[in-house]
mmCIF file of C-alpha atoms in Angstrom:
data_model
loop_
_atom_site.group_PDB
_atom_site.id
_atom_site.type_symbol
_atom_site.label_atom_id
_atom_site.label_comp_id
_atom_site.label_asym_id
_atom_site.label_seq_id
_atom_site.Cartn_x
_atom_site.Cartn_y
_atom_site.Cartn_z
ATOM 1 C CA MET P 234 0.000 0.000 0.000
ATOM 2 C CA ARG P 235 1.316 3.446 -0.922
ATOM 3 C CA ILE P 236 0.242 6.791 0.478
ATOM 4 C CA TYR P 237 0.365 9.766 -1.877
ATOM 5 C CA LEU P 238 0.715 13.124 -0.180
ATOM 6 C CA ASN P 239 1.552 15.814 -2.649
ATOM 7 C CA LYS P 240 -0.976 16.619 -5.372
ATOM 8 C CA SER P 241 1.713 18.147 -7.561
ATOM 9 C CA SER P 242 3.697 14.910 -7.342
ATOM 10 C CA PRO P 243 1.150 12.071 -7.049
ATOM 11 C CA ASN P 244 3.705 9.374 -7.828
ATOM 12 C CA ALA P 245 5.891 10.091 -4.796
ATOM 13 C CA PRO P 246 5.160 7.671 -1.950
ATOM 14 C CA ILE P 247 6.167 8.617 1.567
ATOM 15 C CA SER P 248 9.398 6.588 1.367
ATOM 16 C CA GLU P 249 10.548 8.517 -1.699
ATOM 17 C CA MET P 250 9.617 11.816 -0.053
ATOM 18 C CA CYS P 251 11.891 11.020 2.907
ATOM 19 C CA LYS P 252 14.766 10.190 0.600
ATOM 20 C CA ALA P 253 14.164 13.352 -1.461
ATOM 21 C CA ILE P 254 14.133 15.537 1.653
ATOM 22 C CA ARG P 255 17.423 14.047 2.848
ATOM 23 C CA LYS P 256 19.052 14.316 -0.579
ATOM 24 C CA GLU P 257 18.023 17.932 -1.181
ATOM 25 C CA ARG P 258 18.949 19.075 2.323
ATOM 26 C CA TYR P 259 22.087 16.925 2.610
ATOM 27 C CA ILE P 260 21.008 15.509 5.964
ATOM 28 C CA THR P 261 21.261 12.122 7.665
ATOM 29 C CA GLN P 262 18.452 9.886 8.843
ATOM 30 C CA ASP P 263 19.227 11.139 12.362
ATOM 31 C CA ALA P 264 18.757 14.753 11.309
ATOM 32 C CA LEU P 265 15.492 13.994 9.507
ATOM 33 C CA ALA P 266 14.325 12.029 12.539
ATOM 34 C CA ASN P 267 14.927 15.088 14.728
ATOM 35 C CA LEU P 268 12.952 17.279 12.318
ATOM 36 C CA ILE P 269 9.896 15.006 12.351
ATOM 37 C CA GLY P 270 10.093 13.887 15.981
ATOM 38 C CA VAL P 271 10.998 10.212 15.657
ATOM 39 C CA ASN P 272 14.177 8.137 16.028
ATOM 40 C CA ALA P 273 16.514 7.294 13.158
ATOM 41 C CA SER P 274 15.412 3.675 12.991
ATOM 42 C CA GLU P 275 11.848 4.818 12.259
ATOM 43 C CA VAL P 276 13.124 6.953 9.354
ATOM 44 C CA SER P 277 14.883 3.857 8.067
ATOM 45 C CA TYR P 278 11.635 1.871 8.275
ATOM 46 C CA ILE P 279 9.742 4.617 6.459
ATOM 47 C CA GLU P 280 12.342 4.766 3.687
ATOM 48 C CA ARG P 281 11.965 1.003 3.242
ATOM 49 C CA GLY P 282 8.219 1.340 2.738
ATOM 50 C CA PHE P 283 6.633 1.136 6.185
ATOM 51 C CA ILE P 284 3.820 3.648 6.624
ATOM 52 C CA PRO P 285 4.070 5.869 9.728
ATOM 53 C CA ASP P 286 1.160 7.242 11.723
ATOM 54 C CA ALA P 287 -0.809 10.195 10.358
ATOM 55 C CA GLN P 288 1.002 12.880 12.392
ATOM 56 C CA ILE P 289 4.371 11.798 11.008
ATOM 57 C CA VAL P 290 2.958 11.626 7.475
ATOM 58 C CA VAL P 291 1.830 15.250 7.795
ATOM 59 C CA LYS P 292 5.254 16.372 9.075
ATOM 60 C CA ILE P 293 7.039 14.586 6.225
ATOM 61 C CA SER P 294 4.613 16.055 3.703
ATOM 62 C CA ASP P 295 5.184 19.571 5.035
ATOM 63 C CA LEU P 296 8.975 19.159 4.921
ATOM 64 C CA TYR P 297 8.740 17.747 1.402
ATOM 65 C CA LYS P 298 6.720 20.752 0.227
ATOM 66 C CA GLU P 299 9.220 23.162 1.844
ATOM 67 C CA THR P 300 12.094 21.290 0.208
ATOM 68 C CA GLN P 301 10.454 21.462 -3.228
ATOM 69 C CA VAL P 302 9.761 25.197 -2.870
ATOM 70 C CA PHE P 303 13.392 25.807 -1.854
ATOM 71 C CA LYS P 304 14.627 23.637 -4.736
ATOM 72 C CA ASN P 305 12.445 25.498 -7.252
ATOM 73 C CA GLN P 306 13.547 28.919 -5.969
ATOM 74 C CA THR P 307 17.194 27.861 -6.193
ATOM 75 C CA LEU P 308 16.730 26.631 -9.780
ATOM 76 C CA ILE P 309 14.993 29.858 -10.780
ATOM 77 C CA SER P 310 17.695 32.069 -9.248
ATOM 78 C CA ARG P 311 20.449 30.042 -10.934
ATOM 79 C CA SER P 312 18.787 30.318 -14.357
ATOM 80 C CA LYS P 313 18.690 34.139 -14.275
#
């Protein structure tokens, strides 16, 4: 079962969102865990496809949206 969180990117399951957040922000599983209020082993589970509770899903979705906005702004400023 996959959960889709971002309407602009409906093919990104929660596990891929976690990986994208970490890649774009250059952070470890520990750092992401601190941002969403879980331990690093739970981030590892999520990245392997386990679905977290709803509160964690919302936090990951919010971070993913922030990361995409930052990424888009960076791309726009570099293209000018």
